[in-house]
Structures are given as C-alpha cells and as structure tokens.
PDB file of C-alpha atoms in Angstrom:
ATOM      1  CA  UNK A   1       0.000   0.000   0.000  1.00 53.00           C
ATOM      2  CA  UNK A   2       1.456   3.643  -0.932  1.00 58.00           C
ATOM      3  CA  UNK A   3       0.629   6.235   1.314  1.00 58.00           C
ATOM      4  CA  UNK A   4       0.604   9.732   1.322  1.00 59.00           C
ATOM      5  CA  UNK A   5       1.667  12.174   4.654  1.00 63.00           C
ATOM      6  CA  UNK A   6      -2.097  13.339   5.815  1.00 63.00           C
ATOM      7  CA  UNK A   7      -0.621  17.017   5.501  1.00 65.00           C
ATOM      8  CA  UNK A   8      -0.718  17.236   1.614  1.00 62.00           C
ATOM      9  CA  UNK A   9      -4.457  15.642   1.847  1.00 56.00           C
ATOM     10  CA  UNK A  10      -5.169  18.595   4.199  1.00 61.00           C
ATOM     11  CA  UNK A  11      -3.319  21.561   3.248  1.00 63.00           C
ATOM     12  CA  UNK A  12      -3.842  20.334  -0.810  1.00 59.00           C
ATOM     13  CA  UNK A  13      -5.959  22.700  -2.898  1.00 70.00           C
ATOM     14  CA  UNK A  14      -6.384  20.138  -5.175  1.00 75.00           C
ATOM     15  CA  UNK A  15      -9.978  18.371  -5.839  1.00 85.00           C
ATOM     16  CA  UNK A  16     -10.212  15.209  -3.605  1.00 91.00           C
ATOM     17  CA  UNK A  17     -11.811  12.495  -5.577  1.00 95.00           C
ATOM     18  CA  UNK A  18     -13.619   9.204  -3.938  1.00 96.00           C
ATOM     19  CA  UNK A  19     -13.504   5.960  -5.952  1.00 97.00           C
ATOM     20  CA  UNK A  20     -16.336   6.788  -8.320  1.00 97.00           C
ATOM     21  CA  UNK A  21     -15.253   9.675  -9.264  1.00 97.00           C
ATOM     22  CA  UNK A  22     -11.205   9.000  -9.571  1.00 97.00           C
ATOM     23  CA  UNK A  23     -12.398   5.010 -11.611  1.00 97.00           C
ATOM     24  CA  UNK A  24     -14.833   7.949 -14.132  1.00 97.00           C
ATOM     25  CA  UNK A  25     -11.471  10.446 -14.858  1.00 96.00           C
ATOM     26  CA  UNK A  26      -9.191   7.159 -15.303  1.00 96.00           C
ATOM     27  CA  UNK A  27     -11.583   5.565 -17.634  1.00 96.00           C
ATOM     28  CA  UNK A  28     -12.102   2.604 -15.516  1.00 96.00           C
ATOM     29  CA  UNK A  29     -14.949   0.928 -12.961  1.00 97.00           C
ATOM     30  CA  UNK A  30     -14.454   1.384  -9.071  1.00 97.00           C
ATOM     31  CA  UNK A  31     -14.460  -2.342  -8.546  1.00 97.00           C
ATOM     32  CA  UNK A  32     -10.787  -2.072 -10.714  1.00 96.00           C
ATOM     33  CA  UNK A  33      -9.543   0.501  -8.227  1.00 96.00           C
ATOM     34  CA  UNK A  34     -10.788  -0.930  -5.079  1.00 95.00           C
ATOM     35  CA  UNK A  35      -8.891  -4.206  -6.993  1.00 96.00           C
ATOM     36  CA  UNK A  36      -5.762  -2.128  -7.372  1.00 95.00           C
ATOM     37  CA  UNK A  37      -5.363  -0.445  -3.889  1.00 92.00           C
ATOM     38  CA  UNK A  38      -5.495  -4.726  -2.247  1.00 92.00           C
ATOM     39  CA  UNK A  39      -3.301  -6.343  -5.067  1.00 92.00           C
ATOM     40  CA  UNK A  40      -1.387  -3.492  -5.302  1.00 85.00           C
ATOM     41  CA  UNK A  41      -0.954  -4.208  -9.028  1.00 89.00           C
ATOM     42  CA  UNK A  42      -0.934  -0.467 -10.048  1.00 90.00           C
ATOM     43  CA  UNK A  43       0.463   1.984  -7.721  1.00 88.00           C
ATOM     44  CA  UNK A  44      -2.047   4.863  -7.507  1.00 92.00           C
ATOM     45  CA  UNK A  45      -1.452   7.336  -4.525  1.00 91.00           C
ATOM     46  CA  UNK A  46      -4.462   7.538  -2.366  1.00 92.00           C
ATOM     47  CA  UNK A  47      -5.742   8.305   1.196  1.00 91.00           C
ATOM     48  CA  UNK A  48      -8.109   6.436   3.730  1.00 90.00           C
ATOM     49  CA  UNK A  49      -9.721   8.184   6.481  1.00 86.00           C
ATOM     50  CA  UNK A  50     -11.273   5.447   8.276  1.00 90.00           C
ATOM     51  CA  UNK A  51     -13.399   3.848   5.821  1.00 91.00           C
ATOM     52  CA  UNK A  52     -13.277   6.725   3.396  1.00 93.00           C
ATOM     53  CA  UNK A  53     -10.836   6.809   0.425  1.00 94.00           C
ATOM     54  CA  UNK A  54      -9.893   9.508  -1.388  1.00 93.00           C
ATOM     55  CA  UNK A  55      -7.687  10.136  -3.991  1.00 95.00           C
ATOM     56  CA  UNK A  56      -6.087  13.955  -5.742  1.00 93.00           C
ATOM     57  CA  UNK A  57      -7.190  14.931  -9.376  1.00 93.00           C
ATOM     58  CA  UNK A  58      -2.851  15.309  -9.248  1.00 92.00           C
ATOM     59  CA  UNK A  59      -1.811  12.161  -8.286  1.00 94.00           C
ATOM     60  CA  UNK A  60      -4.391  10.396 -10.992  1.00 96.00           C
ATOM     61  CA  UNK A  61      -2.923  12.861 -13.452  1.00 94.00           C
ATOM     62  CA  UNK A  62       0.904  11.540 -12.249  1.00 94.00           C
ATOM     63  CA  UNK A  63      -0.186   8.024 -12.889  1.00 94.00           C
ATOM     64  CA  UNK A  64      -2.019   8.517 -16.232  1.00 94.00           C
ATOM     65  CA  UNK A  65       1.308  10.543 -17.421  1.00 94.00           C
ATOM     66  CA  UNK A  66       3.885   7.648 -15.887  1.00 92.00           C
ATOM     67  CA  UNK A  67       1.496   5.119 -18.233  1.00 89.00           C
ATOM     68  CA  UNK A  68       1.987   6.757 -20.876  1.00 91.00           C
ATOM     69  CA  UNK A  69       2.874   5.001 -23.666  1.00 91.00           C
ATOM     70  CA  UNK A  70       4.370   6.939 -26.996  1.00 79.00           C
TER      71      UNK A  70
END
C-alpha cells in the first residue's frame, strides 16, 4: 500500500476524488480501483480516512502521465 503524509491531503488545494469519481477520470470501474489499492498491481497514490478513500485529481494525473505510452 502507498501512502501519502495526511498534511498534503489537508493543506492540498487540489480536488479530492472518492472511488467513483477517480475510476470515471481514469476511464475505468471502481471495482478495478478498489482491486488495485489490495493487489497493489498499479500503484495509484491515495488516502483512507477510516473507511473513506480519497484520492487527488494530481496524483491520478501523475499516474495517467507515468502510463503513458508513446
């Protein structure tokens, strides 16, 4: 699991995301995600608050740019 210090979740200006939401912008369904974050099989920053997860428009952006392929 990759986490993030709780600081940048709190002090970020950038739009926090929940599963829905982050699996929409990345083209893919939540159930992939929520697949992801146990397997660990793609490394995707994100942030859990108790049973909450959230994830930041910029680290979605990092990850689409790092799979880039071109």
């Amino acid at each position: 699991m990759q986490t993030q210090p709780i600081e940048k979740l709190i002090k970020s200006e950038q739009e926090k995301l929940n599963t829905d939401k982050a699996a929409e912008i990345l083209g893919l369904k939540p159930q992939t995600l929520k697949v992801w974050r146990c397997t660990g099989k793609h490394k995707i920053a994100y942030y859990k608050i108790g049973r909450k997860v959230f994830y930041l428009r910029c680290d979605l952006e990092t990850f689409m740019e790092n799979n880039r392929v071109a």
